[in-house]
Amino acid sequence: MLDDMSKDALFYKYYAQWIEVYKKDAIREATMAKYRMTQKWVEKLAPELKVCELTRTAYQKILNDYAKEHERQTTLDFHHQLKGAVMDAVDEGLIERDPTRKAIIKGKTPREKKIKYLNQFELHTLIADLDIKEAPNWDWFILLVAKTGMRFSEALAITPKDFDFGRQTLSISKTWDYKGKGGFLPTKNKSSVRKIQIDWQIVVKFSELVKGLPEDEPIFAGEEKIYNSTVNDALTRHCKACGISEISIHGLRHTHASLLLFAGVSIASVARRLGHASMTTTQKTYLHIIQELENKDVDLVMRTLSGL
């Protein structure tokens, strides 16, 4: 039952209702879960705070308390998710002035995150160890992700119709709702809808695999619920058997991108292939690899200039 909230309503209750009215069925379920988590944090940090009491100081205190346990980027996301509701409360006259104005975003010092990926020899060893049978299995799935760099949910949603074997392309236009009840969902963002080139080995192997399979049904997903951990366990077993670094399925995406960058493929091309919204995302994610490449470039520049 939805009520018209007054100035004296508790802020966390106002926020909970705002989510239901403005966000439910308008955003992906995974994003909706983040909004609901934000609501729980507001209830925890300011259980007695009324809407009319949300001053700049009160709002800043909520951000500061949240930042004690979270990194700056996470706190910034928390602030953005709150701000929409707060601005609507201002528009409705429940709050006199914008309490989010000049908000200071703090946060714990981020831990150094080093992405896990395989080198070219390790990936070659892994692919050689895969048990590619006549029917689709998780080894086929691992091969596809390694060769395309797709996200887990994107690869689950691939159907035979998405392959264009004549042009050696694969269309990525949807994801699979493996966290929910199954079924197709839109991609993460508009940039995630893309058509990528696939190598001749994938063409030969998958053209045989998909013969006789329903064109519009996913190759790897079905009625049974799929867990990320199931595929990660299969990948881990292969890594252990090969004596190589143990990585996750998402680590295969990193491996794909890393090998392309080391091969000299431009950041712009890698970003498009991965379906990143902007090159900035690619640069941030693979900063240490880009720095290594820049060091090689410096050596190349010096050798070139020395030879003049």
XYZ file of C-alpha atoms in Angstrom:
308
model
C 0.000 0.000 0.000
C 1.563 3.310 -1.093
C 0.993 6.431 0.981
C 1.715 10.088 0.344
C 4.739 10.712 2.527
C 4.802 13.766 4.799
C 7.754 15.811 6.033
C 7.588 13.872 9.297
C 7.983 10.462 7.646
C 11.145 8.559 8.460
C 13.655 9.079 5.671
C 14.469 5.389 5.181
C 10.750 4.653 4.742
C 10.419 7.480 2.223
C 13.425 6.085 0.362
C 12.001 2.534 0.388
C 8.754 3.800 -1.149
C 10.630 5.926 -3.686
C 12.479 2.808 -4.880
C 9.204 0.913 -5.313
C 7.543 3.769 -7.219
C 10.386 4.969 -9.443
C 12.813 2.072 -9.815
C 10.845 -1.172 -9.662
C 10.464 -2.720 -13.150
C 12.423 0.203 -14.640
C 15.918 -1.131 -13.913
C 17.624 -4.522 -13.963
C 17.028 -6.765 -10.949
C 20.744 -6.709 -10.093
C 20.659 -2.879 -9.952
C 17.411 -2.989 -7.971
C 19.161 -5.170 -5.395
C 21.800 -2.439 -4.961
C 19.107 0.190 -4.314
C 17.508 -2.071 -1.717
C 20.888 -2.577 -0.062
C 21.303 1.223 0.048
C 17.908 1.459 1.750
C 19.023 -1.047 4.408
C 22.147 0.997 5.053
C 20.101 4.196 5.451
C 17.851 2.415 7.937
C 20.913 1.178 9.817
C 22.777 4.517 9.839
C 19.820 6.890 10.393
C 16.836 4.920 11.769
C 15.245 7.939 13.480
C 15.946 10.594 10.844
C 12.833 12.268 9.429
C 12.615 13.633 5.895
C 12.318 17.227 7.138
C 15.479 16.782 9.253
C 17.656 15.935 6.245
C 19.984 18.940 6.285
C 23.384 19.125 4.602
C 25.000 18.180 7.903
C 22.684 15.204 8.448
C 23.235 13.984 4.892
C 27.005 14.388 5.156
C 26.985 12.407 8.416
C 25.210 9.507 6.660
C 27.862 9.565 3.918
C 30.708 9.761 6.468
C 29.356 6.841 8.490
C 28.913 4.761 5.342
C 32.441 5.661 4.177
C 33.970 4.202 7.369
C 33.291 0.711 6.033
C 33.466 1.256 2.266
C 35.883 2.450 -0.389
C 35.411 5.869 -1.988
C 33.933 4.544 -5.248
C 31.349 2.488 -3.335
C 30.472 5.562 -1.245
C 30.077 7.591 -4.442
C 27.644 4.979 -5.807
C 25.736 5.093 -2.492
C 25.519 8.908 -2.783
C 24.223 8.725 -6.376
C 21.537 6.212 -5.433
C 20.363 8.399 -2.554
C 20.517 11.689 -4.426
C 17.666 10.902 -6.846
C 15.244 10.330 -3.981
C 16.474 13.363 -2.061
C 16.064 15.674 -5.078
C 12.495 14.394 -5.558
C 11.786 15.170 -1.903
C 13.079 18.717 -2.519
C 10.833 19.047 -5.597
C 7.841 17.865 -3.559
C 8.540 20.496 -0.912
C 9.298 17.934 1.793
C 12.839 19.326 2.139
C 13.533 23.051 1.828
C 17.050 23.032 0.376
C 19.160 20.468 -1.465
C 21.094 18.677 1.323
C 23.332 16.875 -1.202
C 24.890 20.155 -2.433
C 28.685 20.138 -2.090
C 28.638 16.705 -0.445
C 32.124 15.397 0.327
C 32.765 11.805 -0.689
C 35.175 9.938 1.561
C 36.061 6.271 1.884
C 38.590 3.681 2.975
C 41.834 3.423 1.031
C 41.139 0.900 -1.724
C 42.963 -2.389 -1.553
C 45.343 -2.977 -4.408
C 43.396 -5.062 -6.892
C 45.441 -7.104 -9.296
C 43.316 -8.859 -11.852
C 44.006 -12.530 -12.423
C 44.653 -13.673 -15.967
C 46.592 -16.344 -17.844
C 49.520 -15.714 -20.131
C 49.461 -16.983 -23.715
C 51.220 -20.280 -22.912
C 48.873 -20.992 -19.985
C 45.783 -20.272 -22.076
C 47.063 -22.527 -24.858
C 47.641 -25.280 -22.257
C 44.135 -24.806 -20.839
C 42.419 -24.969 -24.240
C 44.367 -28.135 -25.125
C 43.069 -29.757 -21.914
C 39.391 -29.056 -22.619
C 37.179 -32.055 -23.281
C 35.199 -30.922 -26.325
C 32.411 -33.473 -26.798
C 29.696 -33.722 -29.450
C 27.085 -32.118 -27.183
C 27.424 -28.723 -25.442
C 29.141 -28.852 -22.039
C 30.971 -26.400 -19.783
C 34.253 -27.034 -21.618
C 32.637 -25.659 -24.791
C 31.512 -22.669 -22.723
C 35.057 -22.088 -21.359
C 36.417 -22.221 -24.921
C 33.878 -19.648 -26.148
C 34.580 -17.176 -23.312
C 38.350 -17.556 -23.765
C 38.073 -16.823 -27.486
C 35.557 -13.943 -27.266
C 36.030 -12.259 -23.867
C 32.267 -12.251 -23.274
C 30.710 -11.695 -19.864
C 29.349 -14.817 -18.140
C 25.698 -13.790 -18.604
C 26.298 -12.867 -22.269
C 27.844 -16.239 -23.084
C 24.954 -18.071 -21.402
C 22.496 -16.228 -23.669
C 24.217 -17.127 -26.961
C 21.976 -19.007 -29.404
C 22.900 -20.745 -32.704
C 21.243 -17.852 -34.559
C 23.791 -15.399 -33.082
C 26.580 -16.986 -35.138
C 27.216 -15.850 -38.705
C 29.740 -18.469 -39.779
C 30.037 -17.066 -43.324
C 31.146 -13.648 -42.096
C 32.953 -15.086 -39.026
C 30.999 -12.921 -36.596
C 29.082 -13.416 -33.371
C 26.250 -11.065 -32.335
C 25.972 -10.232 -28.628
C 22.611 -8.606 -27.963
C 21.241 -10.093 -24.721
C 22.125 -11.736 -21.405
C 20.753 -14.680 -19.437
C 19.069 -14.099 -16.069
C 21.093 -16.734 -14.209
C 20.698 -14.909 -10.868
C 16.911 -14.875 -11.186
C 14.381 -17.150 -12.818
C 16.178 -17.609 -16.107
C 15.207 -16.130 -19.471
C 16.731 -13.447 -21.678
C 17.506 -9.953 -20.371
C 18.930 -6.813 -22.030
C 22.700 -6.296 -22.047
C 24.498 -4.333 -19.333
C 24.482 -1.147 -21.439
C 24.005 -0.023 -25.062
C 27.713 -0.479 -25.788
C 27.376 -4.136 -24.791
C 25.265 -4.781 -27.895
C 27.959 -5.595 -30.408
C 29.112 -7.845 -33.229
C 32.574 -9.363 -32.838
C 34.872 -11.275 -35.153
C 35.537 -14.924 -34.317
C 38.480 -17.018 -35.503
C 38.207 -19.898 -37.963
C 38.716 -22.529 -35.224
C 35.574 -21.323 -33.422
C 33.733 -21.237 -36.753
C 34.648 -24.855 -37.564
C 33.946 -26.209 -34.075
C 30.718 -24.336 -33.321
C 29.222 -24.783 -36.793
C 29.303 -28.534 -36.072
C 28.123 -28.176 -32.473
C 24.967 -26.147 -33.234
C 23.708 -28.388 -36.057
C 20.243 -29.555 -35.101
C 19.994 -27.248 -32.058
C 16.974 -24.873 -31.839
C 18.046 -21.576 -33.445
C 16.526 -19.224 -30.882
C 17.293 -21.171 -27.704
C 20.484 -20.721 -25.671
C 23.199 -23.286 -26.287
C 24.334 -23.512 -22.654
C 21.335 -22.401 -20.557
C 18.096 -24.294 -20.073
C 15.401 -24.958 -17.500
C 17.841 -25.903 -14.722
C 19.277 -23.047 -12.655
C 22.878 -22.219 -13.461
C 25.389 -21.108 -10.862
C 28.551 -19.151 -11.604
C 30.363 -21.419 -9.126
C 29.547 -24.544 -11.191
C 31.434 -23.224 -14.219
C 34.229 -21.791 -12.051
C 34.698 -25.227 -10.445
C 34.994 -26.848 -13.878
C 37.578 -24.245 -14.904
C 39.513 -24.660 -11.636
C 39.749 -28.428 -12.193
C 41.337 -27.840 -15.594
C 43.755 -25.243 -14.202
C 44.885 -27.653 -11.474
C 45.232 -30.515 -13.948
C 47.403 -28.322 -16.200
C 49.451 -26.884 -13.342
C 48.627 -23.311 -14.348
C 47.312 -20.292 -12.414
C 43.785 -20.821 -11.079
C 41.382 -18.206 -12.419
C 37.625 -17.673 -12.637
C 35.435 -17.417 -15.718
C 35.651 -13.622 -15.360
C 39.432 -14.103 -15.296
C 39.131 -15.604 -18.787
C 37.585 -12.306 -19.940
C 40.606 -10.513 -18.454
C 42.906 -13.037 -20.157
C 41.289 -12.351 -23.519
C 41.660 -8.580 -23.152
C 45.222 -8.823 -21.822
C 46.444 -10.972 -24.711
C 44.936 -8.548 -27.233
C 46.587 -5.563 -25.551
C 49.977 -7.309 -25.393
C 49.564 -8.216 -29.083
C 49.300 -4.494 -29.873
C 45.535 -4.211 -30.416
C 44.381 -0.649 -29.658
C 42.538 0.164 -26.426
C 39.595 1.435 -28.511
C 39.253 -1.912 -30.316
C 39.549 -3.904 -27.075
C 36.917 -1.685 -25.427
C 34.486 -2.282 -28.314
C 35.124 -6.031 -28.290
C 34.510 -6.265 -24.529
C 31.394 -4.086 -24.731
C 32.726 -1.414 -22.384
C 30.708 1.805 -22.242
C 33.902 3.834 -22.732
C 37.646 3.421 -23.173
C 38.062 4.842 -19.662
C 36.659 1.604 -18.229
C 39.184 -0.410 -20.242
C 42.050 1.867 -19.212
C 41.138 1.650 -15.517
C 40.728 -2.124 -15.573
C 43.945 -2.855 -17.464
C 46.052 0.028 -16.180
C 48.991 -2.142 -15.081
C 49.123 -3.883 -18.479
C 48.949 -0.545 -20.314
C 51.793 0.735 -18.101
C 53.897 -2.306 -19.008
C 53.227 -1.648 -22.695
C 54.165 2.018 -22.263
C 57.508 0.955 -20.755
C 58.110 -1.195 -23.845
C 57.154 1.790 -26.020
C 59.744 3.966 -24.243
C 62.444 1.388 -25.051
C 61.257 1.288 -28.669
C 61.268 5.104 -28.917
C 64.821 5.266 -27.507
C 66.106 2.565 -29.877
C 64.478 4.318 -32.826
C 65.916 7.729 -31.898
C 69.350 6.298 -31.179
C 69.441 4.856 -34.678
C 68.880 8.253 -36.346
